[in-house]
Amino acid sequence: MIKSFLILLFLHPFILSSQNQSQYPDVIIDSYNSKTKTKDAFYGGSKVPSRQIVVSLDSLFYKNNCFISLPQGSYVIVGFTNNYIIDAPNQNDIFIEEVGGAGEYADVLVSSDNAEYTFLGVAGNGSVNEFDLAKITYEKQVKYIKIVGKDNKGASPGFDLGSVYGLPGANRYEEVVILENVLFQTNKSVLLEQSYTPLDKLVQQLQTNKSIKIEIRGHTDNAGKEAKNQVLSEQRAKAVLNYLISKGIETNRFSCKGFGSTQPITSNDTEEGREKNRRVEFVKTE
């Protein structure tokens, strides 16, 4: 999962441990169950023993013995925050597991921005499905995978999704650190006074670890026009950069980018979700 700034990462600056280098997704961006007409009520089963149960979508974040059924028209969009998937040479890149053998299928689509999705292929029929991004000439980073059920077959009707992840060799990792409590005036890039405390803590850490360089990233929710969101995200990242420079940190230790609303870390359907998606974060660049 994305780490909070409050975690003492700088004791061992920006180094990912092996347990954090997961190839699994770590956020649910969106979902829909065509049977229950809801976003979060999913049924499925346990592989050992086989039985129908209520299953949380969070089970897709790690290896387990559960599967989630996706009836026809149902879908789930999973996101990757601390890693992404690329087209690795001479190998398959994405793994999708379907449990059982009742002839159930799903469409698999990939995206770098949760806006434009590209059809990757069809998974199903109780098999281990591996996909090569080279076959669709997909050269962008895969940050989101959408899986859409195509039928209602089986004892637990629909495509039975067991696992989805990036295969070894196709995963790339980066430590993403959200700057908690760094807030701005509404629809502006003016820092609120309460933002100074967490930013001053970051200044102290950068002063202690003088070799670290970071990229500051701004993000918005999806309210309003995307062109405006893009500009606002860039301006907010720049505002944080300027504050750090004003405290004496060298300019050449920073870069900044804005991503608008293209990289959500949760659904924008609720105010709580939109608040989480409005954020400034950073990653180590060297």
Short mmCIF file of C-alpha atoms in Angstrom, two decimals:
data_model
loop_
_atom_site.label_atom_id
_atom_site.label_comp_id
_atom_site.label_asym_id
_atom_site.label_seq_id
_atom_site.Cartn_x
_atom_site.Cartn_y
_atom_site.Cartn_z
CA MET A 1 0.00 0.00 0.00
CA ILE A 2 1.04 3.62 -0.32
CA LYS A 3 3.03 4.66 2.73
CA SER A 4 2.29 7.66 4.90
CA PHE A 5 4.94 10.32 5.41
CA LEU A 6 4.63 9.68 9.13
CA ILE A 7 6.36 6.33 8.73
CA LEU A 8 10.05 6.73 9.47
CA LEU A 9 11.19 5.82 5.99
CA PHE A 10 14.33 7.89 6.29
CA LEU A 11 15.88 5.55 8.84
CA HIS A 12 16.75 3.58 5.70
CA PRO A 13 15.95 6.16 3.04
CA PHE A 14 13.49 5.06 0.39
CA ILE A 15 14.64 1.45 0.28
CA LEU A 16 11.86 -1.02 -0.46
CA SER A 17 11.88 -4.22 1.52
CA SER A 18 11.06 -7.46 -0.25
CA GLN A 19 7.67 -7.66 1.44
CA ASN A 20 6.69 -4.31 -0.09
CA GLN A 21 7.74 -5.39 -3.57
CA SER A 22 4.45 -7.08 -4.31
CA GLN A 23 3.36 -7.79 -7.84
CA TYR A 24 -0.27 -7.70 -6.71
CA PRO A 25 -2.61 -4.70 -7.01
CA ASP A 26 -3.18 -2.71 -3.83
CA VAL A 27 -6.26 -0.56 -4.52
CA ILE A 28 -9.76 -1.12 -5.89
CA ILE A 29 -10.50 1.74 -8.26
CA ASP A 30 -14.03 0.73 -9.24
CA SER A 31 -16.32 -2.29 -9.27
CA TYR A 32 -19.87 -3.34 -10.09
CA ASN A 33 -21.89 -6.50 -9.49
CA SER A 34 -24.64 -6.91 -12.08
CA LYS A 35 -26.55 -9.33 -9.84
CA THR A 36 -26.66 -7.25 -6.66
CA LYS A 37 -26.61 -3.90 -8.55
CA THR A 38 -24.00 -2.66 -6.07
CA LYS A 39 -20.30 -1.81 -6.09
CA ASP A 40 -19.16 -3.78 -3.06
CA ALA A 41 -21.41 -6.83 -2.51
CA PHE A 42 -19.62 -9.73 -4.20
CA TYR A 43 -19.93 -13.46 -3.67
CA GLY A 44 -17.41 -16.10 -4.56
CA GLY A 45 -15.91 -19.16 -2.98
CA SER A 46 -13.10 -20.85 -1.20
CA LYS A 47 -10.83 -23.04 -3.28
CA VAL A 48 -10.15 -25.41 -0.38
CA PRO A 49 -12.79 -26.57 0.41
CA SER A 50 -14.95 -25.41 -2.47
CA ARG A 51 -17.96 -23.50 -1.18
CA GLN A 52 -19.82 -20.28 -1.93
CA ILE A 53 -19.08 -17.39 0.44
CA VAL A 54 -19.16 -13.61 0.58
CA VAL A 55 -15.74 -12.38 -0.54
CA SER A 56 -14.08 -8.99 -0.10
CA LEU A 57 -12.44 -7.46 -3.15
CA ASP A 58 -9.39 -6.85 -0.94
CA SER A 59 -8.61 -10.55 -1.35
CA LEU A 60 -7.15 -9.63 -4.74
CA PHE A 61 -4.29 -7.83 -2.97
CA TYR A 62 -2.46 -11.02 -1.97
CA LYS A 63 -2.28 -14.75 -2.59
CA ASN A 64 -5.15 -16.58 -0.85
CA ASN A 65 -7.62 -19.43 -1.25
CA CYS A 66 -10.62 -17.31 -2.26
CA PHE A 67 -12.09 -16.33 -5.60
CA ILE A 68 -14.52 -13.59 -6.58
CA SER A 69 -17.33 -14.32 -9.04
CA LEU A 70 -18.02 -11.75 -11.77
CA PRO A 71 -21.41 -12.44 -13.41
CA GLN A 72 -22.04 -11.17 -16.92
CA GLY A 73 -21.57 -7.39 -17.04
CA SER A 74 -19.88 -7.27 -13.63
CA TYR A 75 -16.41 -5.82 -13.40
CA VAL A 76 -13.59 -4.88 -11.10
CA ILE A 77 -10.81 -2.37 -11.74
CA VAL A 78 -7.66 -2.93 -9.70
CA GLY A 79 -4.84 -0.40 -9.39
CA PHE A 80 -1.13 -0.54 -8.63
CA THR A 81 0.36 2.30 -6.58
CA ASN A 82 3.85 1.16 -5.58
CA ASN A 83 4.53 -0.75 -8.76
CA TYR A 84 3.51 -0.89 -12.39
CA ILE A 85 3.70 -3.46 -15.17
CA ILE A 86 5.64 -3.08 -18.40
CA ASP A 87 6.13 -5.14 -21.52
CA ALA A 88 9.16 -7.21 -20.58
CA PRO A 89 11.08 -8.72 -23.49
CA ASN A 90 10.56 -12.35 -24.43
CA GLN A 91 8.03 -13.21 -21.73
CA ASN A 92 4.41 -12.88 -20.62
CA ASP A 93 3.62 -9.92 -18.38
CA ILE A 94 0.22 -10.27 -16.64
CA PHE A 95 -1.29 -13.25 -14.81
CA ILE A 96 -5.05 -13.78 -14.45
CA GLU A 97 -6.35 -16.89 -12.66
CA GLU A 98 -9.83 -18.30 -13.25
CA VAL A 99 -10.96 -20.96 -10.78
CA GLY A 100 -12.98 -23.99 -11.92
CA GLY A 101 -13.75 -25.33 -15.37
CA ALA A 102 -17.35 -24.39 -16.19
CA GLY A 103 -16.48 -22.43 -19.33
CA GLU A 104 -16.57 -18.99 -17.67
CA TYR A 105 -14.79 -16.10 -19.36
CA ALA A 106 -13.91 -12.45 -18.86
CA ASP A 107 -12.51 -9.62 -20.95
CA VAL A 108 -9.23 -8.18 -19.67
CA LEU A 109 -8.33 -4.55 -20.36
CA VAL A 110 -5.31 -2.46 -19.33
CA SER A 111 -4.72 1.25 -18.80
CA SER A 112 -2.03 3.68 -17.75
CA ASP A 113 -4.41 6.44 -16.65
CA ASN A 114 -7.80 4.87 -15.76
CA ALA A 115 -9.31 6.81 -18.65
CA GLU A 116 -8.35 5.00 -21.85
CA TYR A 117 -8.49 1.20 -21.68
CA THR A 118 -7.01 -1.19 -24.23
CA PHE A 119 -8.36 -4.71 -24.74
CA LEU A 120 -5.70 -7.24 -23.77
CA GLY A 121 -7.54 -10.53 -24.27
CA VAL A 122 -10.01 -13.06 -22.87
CA ALA A 123 -9.31 -15.09 -19.74
CA GLY A 124 -11.17 -18.08 -18.40
CA ASN A 125 -12.20 -21.72 -18.43
CA GLY A 126 -10.48 -22.71 -15.21
CA SER A 127 -7.01 -21.98 -16.49
CA VAL A 128 -3.93 -19.99 -15.70
CA ASN A 129 -4.01 -17.11 -18.17
CA GLU A 130 -0.83 -15.24 -19.00
CA PHE A 131 -0.81 -12.24 -21.32
CA ASP A 132 2.04 -10.62 -23.23
CA LEU A 133 1.67 -6.86 -23.69
CA ALA A 134 3.82 -7.14 -26.81
CA LYS A 135 0.97 -8.92 -28.60
CA ILE A 136 -1.10 -5.74 -28.49
CA THR A 137 1.96 -3.49 -28.87
CA TYR A 138 1.25 -1.84 -25.53
CA GLU A 139 4.24 0.33 -24.62
CA LYS A 140 2.81 2.35 -21.69
CA GLN A 141 3.00 1.51 -18.01
CA VAL A 142 0.08 -0.62 -16.86
CA LYS A 143 -1.29 0.96 -13.66
CA TYR A 144 -4.87 -0.36 -13.91
CA ILE A 145 -6.43 -3.66 -14.98
CA LYS A 146 -10.15 -4.06 -15.67
CA ILE A 147 -11.77 -7.51 -15.67
CA VAL A 148 -15.32 -7.83 -17.03
CA GLY A 149 -17.41 -11.01 -16.65
CA LYS A 150 -18.89 -12.37 -19.89
CA ASP A 151 -21.36 -15.05 -18.71
CA ASN A 152 -23.29 -16.56 -15.79
CA LYS A 153 -22.04 -20.14 -15.94
CA GLY A 154 -20.94 -22.25 -13.00
CA ALA A 155 -22.20 -23.07 -9.52
CA SER A 156 -21.07 -19.63 -8.40
CA PRO A 157 -22.28 -17.82 -11.54
CA GLY A 158 -19.75 -15.81 -13.48
CA PHE A 159 -16.01 -15.60 -14.06
CA ASP A 160 -14.28 -16.81 -10.87
CA LEU A 161 -11.33 -14.48 -10.38
CA GLY A 162 -8.66 -15.94 -8.11
CA SER A 163 -5.58 -13.80 -8.72
CA VAL A 164 -4.36 -10.93 -10.86
CA TYR A 165 -0.79 -9.64 -10.83
CA GLY A 166 2.26 -8.66 -12.81
CA LEU A 167 4.65 -11.49 -13.59
CA PRO A 168 8.27 -11.39 -12.40
CA GLY A 169 10.37 -9.44 -14.86
CA ALA A 170 7.46 -7.23 -15.90
CA ASN A 171 7.11 -5.44 -12.55
CA ARG A 172 8.79 -2.16 -11.77
CA TYR A 173 8.76 -0.75 -8.24
CA GLU A 174 8.85 2.73 -6.75
CA GLU A 175 8.32 3.89 -3.18
CA VAL A 176 5.45 6.38 -3.24
CA VAL A 177 5.13 8.59 -0.15
CA ILE A 178 1.99 10.67 0.35
CA LEU A 179 2.53 14.00 2.08
CA GLU A 180 -0.23 13.70 4.65
CA ASN A 181 -1.99 16.92 5.75
CA VAL A 182 -0.48 18.98 2.92
CA LEU A 183 -3.60 20.92 1.92
CA PHE A 184 -4.49 23.84 -0.34
CA GLN A 185 -7.14 26.48 -0.72
CA THR A 186 -10.09 25.15 -2.71
CA ASN A 187 -9.33 25.02 -6.44
CA LYS A 188 -6.05 26.88 -5.83
CA SER A 189 -2.39 26.06 -5.34
CA VAL A 190 -2.02 28.18 -2.19
CA LEU A 191 -0.79 26.09 0.74
CA LEU A 192 -2.85 26.18 3.93
CA GLU A 193 -0.92 27.07 7.08
CA GLN A 194 -1.44 23.59 8.53
CA SER A 195 0.65 22.23 5.64
CA TYR A 196 3.82 23.82 6.98
CA THR A 197 4.36 21.31 9.80
CA PRO A 198 4.57 18.16 7.61
CA LEU A 199 6.58 20.03 4.97
CA ASP A 200 9.04 21.27 7.61
CA LYS A 201 9.52 17.66 8.73
CA LEU A 202 10.33 16.74 5.15
CA VAL A 203 12.82 19.62 5.02
CA GLN A 204 14.56 18.25 8.11
CA GLN A 205 14.83 14.79 6.57
CA LEU A 206 16.19 16.17 3.31
CA GLN A 207 18.76 18.19 5.23
CA THR A 208 19.85 15.05 7.04
CA ASN A 209 19.97 12.94 3.87
CA LYS A 210 21.71 15.29 1.44
CA SER A 211 22.15 12.76 -1.39
CA ILE A 212 18.43 12.16 -1.86
CA LYS A 213 16.66 13.64 -4.87
CA ILE A 214 12.89 13.44 -5.22
CA GLU A 215 10.13 13.95 -7.74
CA ILE A 216 7.07 15.74 -6.35
CA ARG A 217 3.76 14.67 -7.89
CA GLY A 218 0.42 16.47 -7.75
CA HIS A 219 -2.97 14.77 -8.19
CA THR A 220 -6.61 15.89 -8.19
CA ASP A 221 -9.99 14.19 -8.08
CA ASN A 222 -12.10 13.97 -11.26
CA ALA A 223 -14.43 16.90 -10.53
CA GLY A 224 -14.43 19.53 -13.26
CA LYS A 225 -12.65 19.60 -16.59
CA GLU A 226 -9.52 17.52 -16.91
CA ALA A 227 -7.52 20.31 -18.55
CA LYS A 228 -8.06 22.46 -15.45
CA ASN A 229 -7.28 19.53 -13.15
CA GLN A 230 -4.01 18.96 -14.98
CA VAL A 231 -2.92 22.55 -14.53
CA LEU A 232 -3.97 22.58 -10.87
CA SER A 233 -2.04 19.38 -10.13
CA GLU A 234 1.09 20.86 -11.72
CA GLN A 235 0.71 24.10 -9.78
CA ARG A 236 0.26 22.30 -6.45
CA ALA A 237 3.35 20.16 -7.02
CA LYS A 238 5.25 23.32 -7.90
CA ALA A 239 3.98 25.06 -4.75
CA VAL A 240 5.41 22.26 -2.60
CA LEU A 241 8.69 22.39 -4.50
CA ASN A 242 8.93 26.15 -4.01
CA TYR A 243 8.26 25.83 -0.27
CA LEU A 244 11.08 23.29 0.11
CA ILE A 245 13.46 25.51 -1.86
CA SER A 246 12.49 28.49 0.29
CA LYS A 247 13.74 26.51 3.29
CA GLY A 248 17.19 26.13 1.79
CA ILE A 249 17.00 22.80 -0.02
CA GLU A 250 18.95 22.89 -3.29
CA THR A 251 16.87 23.33 -6.44
CA ASN A 252 18.67 20.53 -8.29
CA ARG A 253 17.37 17.97 -5.81
CA PHE A 254 13.80 18.31 -7.09
CA SER A 255 11.60 17.74 -10.08
CA CYS A 256 7.84 17.92 -10.18
CA LYS A 257 4.95 16.63 -12.26
CA GLY A 258 1.19 16.94 -12.30
CA PHE A 259 -1.10 14.09 -13.26
CA GLY A 260 -4.53 15.70 -12.99
CA SER A 261 -7.11 13.05 -12.12
CA THR A 262 -5.49 10.29 -14.19
CA GLN A 263 -3.97 8.31 -11.30
CA PRO A 264 -6.63 7.82 -8.61
CA ILE A 265 -5.84 5.62 -5.63
CA THR A 266 -9.50 4.91 -4.88
CA SER A 267 -12.93 5.52 -6.37
CA ASN A 268 -14.04 9.10 -7.01
CA ASP A 269 -17.67 8.15 -6.32
CA THR A 270 -17.63 9.40 -2.72
CA GLU A 271 -16.34 12.57 -1.06
CA GLU A 272 -14.00 10.45 1.06
CA GLY A 273 -12.56 8.91 -2.09
CA ARG A 274 -12.19 12.26 -3.84
CA GLU A 275 -10.41 13.65 -0.78
CA LYS A 276 -7.88 10.80 -0.90
CA ASN A 277 -7.30 11.31 -4.60
CA ARG A 278 -6.51 15.01 -4.05
CA ARG A 279 -2.96 14.60 -2.86
CA VAL A 280 0.70 15.50 -3.23
CA GLU A 281 3.25 12.71 -3.03
CA PHE A 282 6.89 12.10 -3.86
CA VAL A 283 9.21 9.35 -5.05
CA LYS A 284 12.96 9.02 -4.92
CA THR A 285 14.59 9.67 -8.32
CA GLU A 286 18.22 8.86 -7.49
#
